[in-house]
Short mmCIF file of C-alpha atoms in Angstrom, two decimals:
data_model
loop_
_atom_site.label_atom_id
_atom_site.label_comp_id
_atom_site.label_asym_id
_atom_site.label_seq_id
_atom_site.Cartn_x
_atom_site.Cartn_y
_atom_site.Cartn_z
CA MET B 237 36.75 36.87 -43.00
CA SER B 238 35.43 33.32 -42.00
CA LEU B 239 32.18 32.92 -42.21
CA LYS B 240 31.37 32.00 -38.61
CA LEU B 241 28.51 29.29 -37.95
CA PRO B 242 25.87 30.18 -35.02
CA GLN B 243 26.30 27.61 -32.01
CA ALA B 244 23.15 26.02 -29.84
CA PRO B 245 22.76 27.80 -26.88
CA ASN B 246 25.04 26.63 -23.59
CA SER B 247 26.53 25.20 -25.87
CA GLY B 248 30.10 25.85 -24.45
CA LEU B 249 28.78 25.64 -21.03
CA PHE B 250 27.49 21.47 -20.78
CA LYS B 251 28.94 18.61 -21.78
CA ASN B 252 27.89 17.14 -24.69
CA GLY B 253 24.49 15.00 -24.42
CA TYR B 254 22.93 17.98 -21.91
CA SER B 255 19.61 18.88 -23.10
CA SER B 256 17.74 21.86 -21.54
CA TYR B 257 14.26 23.59 -21.68
CA SER B 258 13.43 26.48 -20.52
CA ASN B 259 10.40 28.90 -19.89
CA ALA B 260 11.08 30.59 -23.46
CA ASP B 261 10.49 27.34 -25.11
CA GLY B 262 7.26 26.72 -23.19
CA ALA B 263 8.47 24.35 -20.49
CA ILE B 264 5.77 25.26 -18.33
CA ILE B 265 3.27 24.18 -20.82
CA ARG B 266 4.59 20.91 -21.96
CA ASN B 267 5.28 19.83 -18.00
CA VAL B 268 1.17 20.68 -17.50
CA GLU B 269 0.80 18.19 -20.64
CA ALA B 270 2.67 15.64 -19.09
CA VAL B 271 1.07 15.95 -15.85
CA ARG B 272 -2.03 15.84 -17.62
CA GLU B 273 -1.38 12.76 -19.36
CA ILE B 274 -0.77 10.63 -15.88
CA ALA B 275 -3.89 12.28 -14.19
CA SER B 276 -6.12 10.95 -17.46
CA ILE B 277 -4.90 7.57 -16.70
CA LEU B 278 -6.11 7.54 -13.00
CA LEU B 279 -8.68 9.91 -13.43
CA THR B 280 -11.39 7.07 -15.14
CA SER B 281 -9.93 4.62 -11.77
CA MET B 282 -11.68 6.96 -9.37
CA GLY B 283 -14.04 5.77 -7.33
CA PRO B 284 -16.42 2.75 -6.95
CA SER B 285 -17.31 2.68 -10.59
CA GLY B 286 -13.90 3.47 -11.39
CA ARG B 287 -12.62 1.22 -14.57
CA ASN B 288 -9.55 -1.29 -14.04
CA LYS B 289 -6.53 -1.11 -15.86
CA ILE B 290 -3.99 -3.90 -16.81
CA ILE B 291 -0.81 -3.07 -16.21
CA VAL B 292 2.00 -6.10 -18.01
CA ASN B 293 5.33 -4.78 -16.12
CA LYS B 294 8.91 -5.44 -17.35
CA LEU B 295 9.09 -8.65 -15.99
CA GLY B 296 5.79 -9.67 -16.97
CA LYS B 297 3.44 -9.78 -14.52
CA LYS B 298 -0.18 -8.62 -15.16
CA PHE B 299 -1.81 -6.35 -13.11
CA ILE B 300 -5.62 -5.73 -13.14
CA THR B 301 -6.37 -3.14 -10.85
CA ASN B 302 -7.91 -0.18 -10.43
CA ASP B 303 -6.22 1.06 -7.06
CA ALA B 304 -3.75 4.28 -8.09
CA ALA B 305 -0.85 3.13 -5.63
CA THR B 306 -0.14 -0.11 -7.75
CA MET B 307 -0.75 1.75 -10.86
CA LEU B 308 2.64 4.21 -10.25
CA ASN B 309 4.38 1.63 -8.91
CA GLU B 310 4.28 -0.32 -11.78
CA LEU B 311 4.43 2.55 -14.14
CA GLU B 312 7.84 3.43 -14.59
CA VAL B 313 7.57 7.17 -15.72
CA VAL B 314 10.83 9.24 -16.78
CA HIS B 315 9.84 12.32 -16.77
CA PRO B 316 11.33 14.35 -14.14
CA VAL B 317 8.10 16.52 -13.15
CA VAL B 318 5.72 13.48 -13.50
CA LYS B 319 8.11 12.17 -10.76
CA ILE B 320 7.81 14.80 -8.32
CA LEU B 321 3.37 14.09 -8.19
CA ILE B 322 4.49 10.64 -7.91
CA LEU B 323 6.46 11.47 -4.83
CA ALA B 324 3.32 13.66 -3.70
CA SER B 325 1.32 10.47 -4.22
CA LYS B 326 3.58 7.99 -2.19
CA GLN B 327 3.95 10.46 0.58
CA GLN B 328 0.32 10.05 0.99
CA GLU B 329 0.12 6.55 0.48
CA PHE B 330 2.60 5.85 3.84
CA GLU B 331 1.34 8.70 5.73
CA MET B 332 -2.52 7.66 5.09
CA GLY B 333 -2.43 4.56 3.16
CA ASP B 334 -5.26 5.89 0.48
CA ASN B 335 -6.56 8.97 -1.61
CA THR B 336 -3.36 8.43 -3.54
CA ASN B 337 -5.32 8.91 -6.85
CA LEU B 338 -6.86 12.27 -5.68
CA VAL B 339 -3.44 13.78 -5.41
CA ILE B 340 -2.76 13.19 -9.12
CA ILE B 341 -6.13 13.90 -10.31
CA LEU B 342 -6.40 17.46 -7.87
CA ALA B 343 -2.54 18.66 -8.97
CA GLY B 344 -3.73 17.73 -12.62
CA GLU B 345 -7.24 20.07 -12.70
CA PHE B 346 -4.88 22.65 -10.60
CA LEU B 347 -2.35 22.95 -12.87
CA ASN B 348 -5.17 22.87 -15.86
CA VAL B 349 -7.06 26.38 -14.66
CA ALA B 350 -3.13 27.73 -14.21
CA GLU B 351 -1.89 26.76 -17.83
CA LYS B 352 -5.36 28.94 -18.88
CA LEU B 353 -4.70 31.57 -16.23
CA LEU B 354 -1.24 31.62 -18.33
CA ILE B 355 -2.76 32.16 -21.62
CA LEU B 356 -4.26 35.15 -20.27
CA GLY B 357 -1.31 36.72 -19.29
CA LEU B 358 -0.93 35.79 -15.18
CA ASN B 359 2.42 35.53 -14.13
CA VAL B 360 3.32 32.21 -12.26
CA SER B 361 4.02 34.00 -8.85
CA ASP B 362 0.19 35.66 -8.88
CA ILE B 363 -0.84 32.17 -9.43
CA ILE B 364 1.12 30.13 -6.54
CA GLN B 365 0.46 33.12 -4.18
CA GLY B 366 -3.52 32.57 -4.85
CA PHE B 367 -3.15 28.69 -4.69
CA SER B 368 -1.72 29.04 -1.15
CA LEU B 369 -4.27 31.09 0.13
CA ALA B 370 -7.18 29.26 -1.19
CA ASN B 371 -5.81 26.38 -0.28
CA LYS B 372 -4.73 27.95 3.92
CA PHE B 373 -8.70 28.88 3.38
CA LEU B 374 -9.59 25.47 2.88
CA LYS B 375 -7.66 24.48 5.68
CA GLU B 376 -10.32 26.85 8.09
CA THR B 377 -13.19 25.06 6.14
CA LEU B 378 -12.84 21.82 6.58
CA GLU B 379 -12.97 21.67 9.88
CA LYS B 380 -17.16 23.53 9.41
CA LEU B 381 -17.73 21.11 7.35
CA VAL B 382 -17.12 18.10 9.93
CA VAL B 383 -20.93 16.14 9.62
CA ASP B 384 -20.05 13.48 11.93
CA LYS B 385 -17.50 11.47 14.16
CA VAL B 386 -16.14 7.87 15.29
CA GLU B 387 -16.53 8.12 18.76
CA SER B 388 -16.40 4.12 19.77
CA TYR B 389 -13.90 1.86 17.95
CA GLU B 390 -16.17 -0.98 18.66
CA ASN B 391 -19.13 0.34 16.57
CA ASP B 392 -18.71 3.48 14.20
CA LEU B 393 -15.95 2.07 12.45
CA LEU B 394 -17.93 0.80 9.85
CA LYS B 395 -19.50 4.12 8.40
CA ALA B 396 -15.90 5.18 7.80
CA ILE B 397 -13.94 2.24 6.21
CA LYS B 398 -17.18 1.08 4.21
CA PRO B 399 -16.59 3.95 1.39
CA VAL B 400 -12.71 3.78 1.47
CA ILE B 401 -13.41 -0.02 0.29
CA ALA B 402 -16.99 0.17 -1.66
CA ALA B 403 -14.37 2.67 -3.59
CA LYS B 404 -11.91 -0.21 -4.85
CA GLN B 405 -14.35 -3.21 -4.70
CA TYR B 406 -17.87 -1.92 -4.77
CA GLY B 407 -20.90 -4.58 -4.25
CA VAL B 408 -18.73 -6.27 -1.69
CA GLU B 409 -17.93 -3.35 0.24
CA ASP B 410 -20.20 -4.84 3.20
CA ILE B 411 -18.31 -8.49 3.25
CA ILE B 412 -14.75 -7.04 3.45
CA SER B 413 -15.87 -4.01 5.48
CA LYS B 414 -17.18 -6.75 8.59
CA LEU B 415 -14.18 -8.54 7.70
CA VAL B 416 -11.95 -5.83 8.63
CA VAL B 417 -13.65 -4.76 11.30
CA ASP B 418 -13.77 -7.64 12.46
CA ALA B 419 -10.19 -7.73 12.43
CA VAL B 420 -9.32 -4.30 13.39
CA LYS B 421 -11.56 -4.65 16.94
CA THR B 422 -9.39 -7.71 17.85
CA ILE B 423 -6.28 -5.95 18.21
CA ILE B 424 -6.93 -2.29 18.86
CA ASN B 425 -6.80 -0.87 22.71
CA PRO B 426 -10.26 1.05 22.78
CA LYS B 427 -7.83 3.14 25.48
CA ASN B 428 -5.43 3.93 23.49
CA PRO B 429 -6.18 3.78 19.59
CA LEU B 430 -2.83 5.35 18.71
CA SER B 431 -0.73 2.13 19.94
CA PHE B 432 -3.02 0.92 15.97
CA ASN B 433 -0.27 -1.00 14.01
CA VAL B 434 -1.27 -1.93 10.60
CA ASP B 435 1.23 -4.79 10.35
CA ASN B 436 -0.60 -6.17 13.17
CA ILE B 437 -3.68 -7.54 10.46
CA ARG B 438 -2.35 -10.04 7.75
CA VAL B 439 -3.53 -11.27 4.90
CA VAL B 440 -3.87 -15.10 3.51
CA LYS B 441 -4.87 -15.60 0.07
CA ILE B 442 -6.10 -19.16 -0.28
CA MET B 443 -7.50 -19.84 -3.60
CA GLY B 444 -11.24 -21.27 -4.53
CA SER B 445 -14.51 -21.00 -3.24
CA ALA B 446 -16.24 -17.45 -3.31
CA LEU B 447 -15.34 -14.24 -1.02
CA SER B 448 -18.44 -14.74 1.39
CA GLN B 449 -16.33 -17.94 2.97
CA SER B 450 -13.38 -15.52 4.06
CA GLN B 451 -12.84 -15.78 7.76
CA VAL B 452 -11.14 -13.32 10.64
CA VAL B 453 -9.01 -15.63 12.33
CA LYS B 454 -7.32 -14.58 15.87
CA GLY B 455 -3.92 -14.75 15.38
CA MET B 456 -1.71 -15.96 12.45
CA VAL B 457 -2.83 -18.62 9.55
CA PHE B 458 0.30 -19.84 7.75
CA PRO B 459 -0.56 -21.58 4.30
CA ARG B 460 2.03 -24.29 5.17
CA GLU B 461 1.19 -27.56 7.48
CA PRO B 462 4.08 -28.57 9.94
CA GLU B 463 7.39 -30.82 9.44
CA GLY B 464 6.66 -33.27 11.28
CA SER B 465 4.06 -35.73 12.79
CA VAL B 466 2.29 -33.68 14.81
CA LYS B 467 0.01 -31.74 13.88
CA ASN B 468 -2.25 -30.21 16.34
CA ILE B 469 -1.30 -28.63 20.17
CA LYS B 470 -2.98 -26.67 22.63
CA ASN B 471 -1.58 -24.61 25.80
CA SER B 472 2.51 -25.05 24.67
CA LYS B 473 5.61 -22.68 25.44
CA VAL B 474 7.30 -22.01 21.99
CA VAL B 475 10.76 -21.47 20.98
CA VAL B 476 11.67 -19.66 17.83
CA PHE B 477 15.19 -20.63 16.41
CA THR B 478 16.99 -18.28 13.75
CA CYS B 479 19.45 -20.67 12.92
CA PRO B 480 18.99 -24.16 10.51
CA ILE B 481 17.81 -27.37 13.22
CA ASP B 482 20.80 -29.62 12.40
CA ILE B 483 24.06 -31.07 12.76
CA SER B 484 26.12 -28.84 12.39
CA THR B 485 28.83 -28.24 9.97
CA THR B 486 32.25 -27.81 9.87
CA GLU B 487 33.87 -24.96 8.19
CA THR B 488 37.32 -27.21 6.61
CA LYS B 489 36.76 -30.05 4.49
CA GLY B 490 38.31 -33.75 5.86
CA THR B 491 38.66 -36.91 5.04
CA VAL B 492 37.70 -40.30 7.57
CA LEU B 493 39.76 -43.37 6.83
CA LEU B 494 37.05 -46.70 8.22
CA HIS B 495 38.56 -49.68 9.04
CA ASN B 496 35.80 -52.34 9.66
CA ALA B 497 31.73 -52.31 9.72
CA GLN B 498 32.01 -51.53 13.22
CA GLU B 499 34.20 -48.27 13.08
CA MET B 500 30.98 -46.86 10.19
CA LEU B 501 28.33 -47.61 12.45
CA ASP B 502 29.95 -45.92 15.58
CA PHE B 503 31.00 -42.31 13.25
CA SER B 504 27.90 -40.83 13.39
CA LYS B 505 26.36 -42.24 17.07
CA GLY B 506 28.06 -39.07 18.74
CA GLU B 507 26.55 -36.80 16.47
CA GLU B 508 23.20 -38.60 16.79
CA GLU B 509 23.73 -38.55 21.23
CA GLN B 510 24.26 -35.24 20.75
CA LEU B 511 21.32 -34.12 18.56
CA GLU B 512 19.15 -36.42 20.97
CA GLN B 513 20.56 -34.70 24.25
CA MET B 514 19.47 -30.96 22.57
CA CYS B 515 15.92 -32.16 21.68
CA LYS B 516 15.50 -33.89 25.23
CA GLU B 517 16.57 -30.33 26.92
CA ILE B 518 14.30 -28.47 24.70
CA ASN B 519 11.54 -31.04 26.01
CA ASP B 520 12.45 -30.86 29.57
CA SER B 521 12.32 -27.14 29.38
CA GLY B 522 8.43 -27.66 28.63
CA VAL B 523 8.11 -26.42 24.72
CA LYS B 524 6.33 -28.66 22.65
CA VAL B 525 5.97 -25.82 19.53
CA VAL B 526 9.34 -25.04 17.54
CA VAL B 527 9.44 -22.32 14.78
CA ALA B 528 12.26 -22.92 12.95
CA GLY B 529 13.59 -19.92 10.57
CA ALA B 530 15.72 -21.96 8.28
CA ASN B 531 16.07 -25.77 7.73
CA VAL B 532 15.15 -28.58 9.98
CA GLY B 533 17.14 -31.67 9.27
CA GLU B 534 16.24 -35.02 9.19
CA LEU B 535 17.96 -36.40 12.18
CA ALA B 536 16.61 -33.57 14.24
CA LEU B 537 12.89 -33.51 13.07
CA HIS B 538 13.14 -37.67 14.21
CA TYR B 539 13.69 -37.01 17.50
CA LEU B 540 11.99 -34.05 17.99
CA ASN B 541 8.98 -36.22 16.38
CA LYS B 542 9.75 -38.62 19.36
CA PHE B 543 9.39 -35.72 22.06
CA GLY B 544 5.88 -35.22 20.37
CA ILE B 545 6.89 -31.35 19.38
CA LEU B 546 5.32 -29.64 16.50
CA VAL B 547 7.66 -28.23 14.63
CA LEU B 548 6.80 -25.23 12.09
CA ARG B 549 9.27 -23.81 9.69
CA VAL B 550 9.01 -20.42 8.24
CA PRO B 551 10.91 -19.09 5.32
CA SER B 552 9.64 -15.59 5.84
CA LYS B 553 11.73 -12.77 8.32
CA PHE B 554 8.72 -10.61 8.24
CA ASP B 555 6.84 -13.81 9.55
CA LEU B 556 9.31 -14.83 12.25
CA ARG B 557 9.00 -11.67 13.85
CA ARG B 558 5.26 -11.56 13.67
CA ILE B 559 5.61 -14.85 15.67
CA CYS B 560 7.56 -13.47 18.33
CA GLN B 561 5.10 -10.74 18.79
CA VAL B 562 2.19 -13.14 18.80
CA CYS B 563 3.51 -15.94 21.15
CA GLY B 564 5.84 -12.93 23.23
CA ALA B 565 9.37 -15.24 22.21
CA THR B 566 12.49 -13.88 21.55
CA PRO B 567 13.77 -15.22 18.44
CA LEU B 568 17.25 -17.38 19.16
CA PRO B 569 20.37 -17.68 17.16
CA ARG B 570 21.66 -20.60 18.44
CA LEU B 571 20.50 -24.26 19.03
CA GLY B 572 19.69 -25.52 22.45
CA ALA B 573 17.25 -25.45 25.63
CA PRO B 574 15.47 -21.92 26.03
CA MET B 575 15.38 -19.84 29.34
CA ALA B 576 12.17 -19.06 30.59
CA ASP B 577 12.23 -15.15 29.36
CA GLU B 578 12.72 -16.59 26.02
CA MET B 579 10.15 -18.55 25.35
CA GLY B 580 6.65 -17.46 24.46
CA TYR B 581 3.19 -18.78 24.93
CA ILE B 582 0.35 -20.13 22.17
CA ASP B 583 -3.27 -20.81 23.23
CA ILE B 584 -3.93 -23.55 20.02
CA ILE B 585 -2.10 -24.48 17.34
CA GLU B 586 -4.16 -26.76 14.64
CA THR B 587 -3.53 -27.53 11.15
CA LYS B 588 -6.45 -27.40 9.35
CA GLU B 589 -7.68 -28.21 5.49
CA ILE B 590 -8.83 -24.73 3.50
CA GLY B 591 -10.16 -25.19 0.05
CA GLY B 592 -7.51 -28.27 -0.90
CA ASP B 593 -4.46 -26.34 1.11
CA ARG B 594 -3.29 -27.09 4.04
CA VAL B 595 -2.81 -24.68 6.66
CA THR B 596 -1.31 -24.15 10.12
CA ILE B 597 -3.37 -21.65 12.12
CA PHE B 598 -1.97 -19.47 15.36
CA ARG B 599 -4.82 -18.76 17.68
CA GLN B 600 -4.39 -16.85 21.21
CA ASP B 601 -8.04 -17.25 23.38
CA GLU B 602 -7.19 -14.45 25.02
CA SER B 603 -9.67 -11.09 24.55
CA THR B 604 -7.81 -9.29 22.72
CA SER B 605 -4.75 -10.48 20.43
CA ARG B 606 -1.52 -9.08 19.10
CA THR B 607 -2.07 -9.98 15.69
CA ALA B 608 -5.41 -11.27 13.26
CA THR B 609 -5.34 -13.05 10.40
CA ILE B 610 -7.71 -12.11 7.37
CA VAL B 611 -8.34 -15.64 4.89
CA ILE B 612 -9.50 -14.24 1.33
CA ARG B 613 -11.03 -16.77 -0.88
CA GLY B 614 -11.59 -15.91 -4.48
CA ALA B 615 -11.75 -17.34 -8.00
CA THR B 616 -8.83 -16.15 -9.75
CA GLN B 617 -5.02 -15.12 -8.26
CA ASN B 618 -5.80 -11.40 -9.57
CA ASN B 619 -9.35 -11.15 -8.16
CA LEU B 620 -7.29 -11.85 -4.45
CA ASP B 621 -4.81 -9.23 -5.52
CA ASP B 622 -7.32 -6.63 -5.23
CA ILE B 623 -9.15 -7.45 -3.04
CA GLU B 624 -5.90 -7.92 -0.63
CA ARG B 625 -5.44 -4.04 -1.77
CA ALA B 626 -8.99 -3.19 -0.79
CA ILE B 627 -8.74 -4.57 2.50
CA ASP B 628 -5.14 -2.82 2.51
CA ASP B 629 -6.81 0.41 2.16
CA GLY B 630 -9.64 -0.10 4.81
CA VAL B 631 -6.97 -1.15 7.37
CA SER B 632 -4.86 2.47 6.26
CA ALA B 633 -7.95 4.32 6.73
CA ILE B 634 -7.61 3.30 10.50
CA LYS B 635 -4.24 5.15 10.96
CA GLY B 636 -6.08 8.28 9.65
CA LEU B 637 -8.90 7.68 11.69
CA VAL B 638 -6.58 7.55 14.97
CA LYS B 639 -5.34 10.82 14.64
CA ASP B 640 -8.42 12.31 13.77
CA ASN B 641 -11.74 10.70 14.25
CA ARG B 642 -13.69 13.64 12.39
CA LEU B 643 -15.74 12.74 9.10
CA LEU B 644 -17.14 14.90 6.22
CA PRO B 645 -19.23 14.36 3.92
CA GLY B 646 -18.63 12.26 0.97
CA ALA B 647 -20.21 11.22 -2.34
CA GLY B 648 -18.90 14.42 -3.70
CA ALA B 649 -20.51 17.05 -1.30
CA VAL B 650 -17.52 18.07 0.19
CA GLU B 651 -15.60 19.24 -3.54
CA ILE B 652 -19.25 20.76 -4.58
CA GLU B 653 -19.17 23.11 -1.11
CA LEU B 654 -15.37 23.83 -0.89
CA MET B 655 -16.31 24.84 -4.55
CA LYS B 656 -18.89 27.48 -3.11
CA ARG B 657 -17.38 28.92 -0.14
CA ILE B 658 -13.75 29.12 -1.79
CA THR B 659 -15.43 31.29 -5.01
CA GLN B 660 -17.27 33.72 -2.24
CA TYR B 661 -14.07 34.02 -0.99
CA GLY B 662 -12.28 34.90 -4.14
CA GLU B 663 -15.09 37.56 -4.32
CA THR B 664 -13.86 38.88 -1.63
CA THR B 665 -9.89 39.47 -2.95
CA PRO B 666 -8.72 42.52 -4.35
CA GLY B 667 -6.49 42.16 -7.36
CA LEU B 668 -5.15 39.49 -10.00
CA LEU B 669 -5.56 36.75 -6.84
CA GLN B 670 -9.01 36.92 -7.18
CA LEU B 671 -8.82 34.64 -10.51
CA ALA B 672 -6.55 32.31 -9.25
CA ILE B 673 -8.78 31.50 -5.90
CA LYS B 674 -11.57 31.24 -8.48
CA ASN B 675 -10.18 29.13 -10.30
CA PHE B 676 -8.42 27.00 -7.58
CA ALA B 677 -12.13 26.71 -6.46
CA LYS B 678 -12.93 24.65 -10.03
CA ALA B 679 -10.61 22.42 -10.02
CA PHE B 680 -13.22 20.91 -7.03
CA GLU B 681 -15.79 20.22 -9.36
CA VAL B 682 -13.80 17.54 -11.28
CA ILE B 683 -14.41 14.93 -8.57
CA PRO B 684 -18.61 14.97 -8.51
CA ARG B 685 -18.00 15.04 -12.47
CA VAL B 686 -15.99 11.67 -12.80
CA LEU B 687 -18.30 9.94 -9.96
CA ALA B 688 -20.96 11.00 -12.48
CA GLU B 689 -19.46 10.27 -15.45
CA THR B 690 -17.57 6.94 -14.84
CA SER B 691 -21.68 5.62 -13.04
CA GLY B 692 -23.21 6.67 -16.27
CA PHE B 693 -25.01 9.37 -15.67
CA ASP B 694 -24.94 12.98 -17.42
CA THR B 695 -22.73 15.12 -15.85
CA SER B 696 -24.42 18.28 -16.74
CA GLU B 697 -27.09 17.68 -14.82
CA VAL B 698 -25.97 15.91 -12.32
CA LEU B 699 -23.55 19.09 -11.60
CA SER B 700 -25.97 21.28 -11.74
CA LYS B 701 -28.58 19.07 -9.46
CA LEU B 702 -25.72 19.21 -6.63
CA HIS B 703 -24.94 23.23 -7.31
CA ALA B 704 -28.58 23.65 -6.33
CA ALA B 705 -28.83 21.24 -3.19
CA HIS B 706 -25.62 23.04 -2.04
CA SER B 707 -27.29 26.77 -2.09
CA GLU B 708 -29.22 25.61 0.18
CA ASP B 709 -28.49 26.20 3.85
CA ASP B 710 -29.29 22.67 4.79
CA GLY B 711 -27.85 21.20 1.53
CA LEU B 712 -23.84 20.01 3.03
CA LYS B 713 -24.73 16.67 3.08
CA TYR B 714 -25.47 16.23 -0.17
CA GLY B 715 -23.91 13.92 -2.73
CA LEU B 716 -24.40 11.84 -5.38
CA ASP B 717 -26.32 8.51 -5.38
CA ILE B 718 -24.40 6.08 -7.78
CA ASP B 719 -26.81 3.80 -8.14
CA SER B 720 -29.64 5.96 -8.92
CA GLY B 721 -28.07 9.16 -10.37
CA ASP B 722 -29.69 11.52 -7.79
CA VAL B 723 -28.49 13.77 -5.54
CA SER B 724 -29.37 13.36 -2.02
CA GLU B 725 -28.50 12.45 1.71
CA THR B 726 -25.82 9.34 0.99
CA GLY B 727 -24.57 8.60 4.35
CA VAL B 728 -21.33 8.50 2.37
CA TYR B 729 -18.96 9.70 4.78
CA ASP B 730 -14.80 10.63 4.12
CA ILE B 731 -12.17 10.60 6.40
CA LEU B 732 -10.64 14.11 7.81
CA ALA B 733 -7.41 13.75 7.80
CA THR B 734 -6.64 11.55 4.76
CA LYS B 735 -8.78 14.52 2.59
CA GLN B 736 -6.92 17.13 3.90
CA SER B 737 -3.74 15.36 3.61
CA ALA B 738 -4.24 14.95 0.18
CA ILE B 739 -5.32 18.19 -0.94
CA ASP B 740 -2.16 19.26 1.34
CA LEU B 741 0.13 17.92 -1.00
CA ALA B 742 -1.89 18.09 -4.21
CA VAL B 743 -1.32 21.75 -3.83
CA GLU B 744 2.17 21.60 -2.48
CA ALA B 745 3.00 19.61 -6.01
CA THR B 746 1.26 21.82 -7.85
CA ASN B 747 3.06 25.09 -6.91
CA THR B 748 6.27 23.12 -6.99
CA ILE B 749 5.99 22.64 -10.49
CA LEU B 750 4.65 25.69 -11.70
CA SER B 751 7.61 26.90 -10.00
CA ILE B 752 9.85 25.13 -12.47
CA ASP B 753 10.73 27.18 -15.82
CA GLN B 754 14.20 24.97 -16.97
CA ILE B 755 14.62 21.48 -17.19
CA ILE B 756 18.09 20.51 -17.79
CA MET B 757 18.91 17.21 -18.20
CA ALA B 758 22.18 15.23 -18.28
CA LYS B 759 23.11 12.66 -20.74
CA ARG B 760 21.84 9.17 -18.83
CA ALA B 761 25.02 7.49 -17.15
CA GLY B 762 26.41 4.13 -18.80
CA GLY B 763 29.22 3.12 -20.75
CA PRO B 764 29.61 3.32 -24.68
CA VAL B 765 27.45 0.99 -26.92
CA MET B 766 29.95 -1.32 -28.62
CA PRO B 767 30.36 -1.26 -32.06
CA GLN B 768 28.59 -3.85 -34.33
CA GLN B 769 31.15 -7.19 -34.70
CA PRO B 770 31.59 -7.44 -38.66
CA ARG B 771 30.01 -11.24 -39.90
CA PRO B 772 32.35 -14.02 -40.57
CA GLY B 773 32.55 -14.59 -44.11
CA ASN B 774 34.33 -13.44 -47.34
CA TRP B 775 33.65 -9.58 -47.19
CA ASP B 776 31.62 -9.90 -50.79
CA GLN B 777 29.94 -12.74 -50.05
CA ASP B 778 26.03 -12.32 -50.07
CA ASP B 779 24.15 -12.03 -46.55
#
């Protein structure tokens, strides 16, 4: 009788190279550990006193930031379960533009409490059901915790935007918030706020000087100067070309035989006349500004200068599209005089020098412009990049605000209140679900705890003060003052729509991860590794 060797499980089922992790091997616990790892990276970067991380990507580019979306974008995560969580975070960034780290941190904390319940012997389905019930109750509760509203987009925007920017750039939030509010006021239509588009606010970074020298320009700013000799112009029609402004070249090559000097002089005259005629037609149509999306030939530039036409080259397709939006022009793929409905109009185009850089400014003098540009100044490129991310978050917060203008108390106040109310709800729920609901409530304590930790205060003391304040009837607005460490009415607000979206996505991702009991991974695609070539030389030669 032959000896039969034991084989690996599923060895005959899958192709070679597959790896399988089942619940019996502790797949759920391992998934929780992987999520805990990514959550711990982002945890210390939360809040106004959050620490920065240096991330060097595969191209060697350095990022110094505490912005969760940027970090997750640059980290190359391979764990399939963590990728689920990152997708939820990216969805939050896409929908609301802020609170991306809240999704990861809350999901990490939900999974931590779920792990303890699993060790106690609770079933996964009980935990998922309990979390879903608690989330349903949470949605109803958040509606009751509203303490303020943004009534006017003219005056009240600052109180909603300032906390968002302070979380990224604490200390200079007043300057940045004012820039964002000024830019938003320029383009938002108070009668129809839903028409607000975040793409209509641009950021131009110019090195040098200080943040206090930053400004908002009604219109667009390009960090380059016009091509020709005309640099400034007022009240002019604009034409936008997406094709090169030059003599068109033929598809085939040819040879021209010239017999004398006269023939050489006459050779290019026809082309020159044609180009001059085209520039004359553009001038006769009343256009004094030409925006080119591609190259501008030297000869064409000569004739455009001759007619006193300002020429600006804009290589970016996105910027070209925005110019058309600002001026009301149609991008033309053909050279020649534009028709009346294809031309745009601009009030002022001027060339300025900002910190040694020459910039071209397209400015509309109307009461409302379609585009606003924030010109930010700073000492280092990393600093400018981080300020730009803070501005993006501030502008994106308006997106959530126009959908729902209600505000919740911030600085950890809403989390402590939710913890109190969900725990009370858990007490009234019969059976094992009670354990899941009460532990779900515990997870919210992570937010005020991190705020206290990063601000340098004793977490136990701060949390006990917060719980004591919220046990009173009028304690709803009481949060952590990160400057003094006191628990008081901070005047910090969170946007309801953003907070609710982040919690929803965190609960959804948590339930998805908990319901995974097996991971089956195929070997990564790719050709076989080539064997190492033998080195030249004799077989017994020393290396």
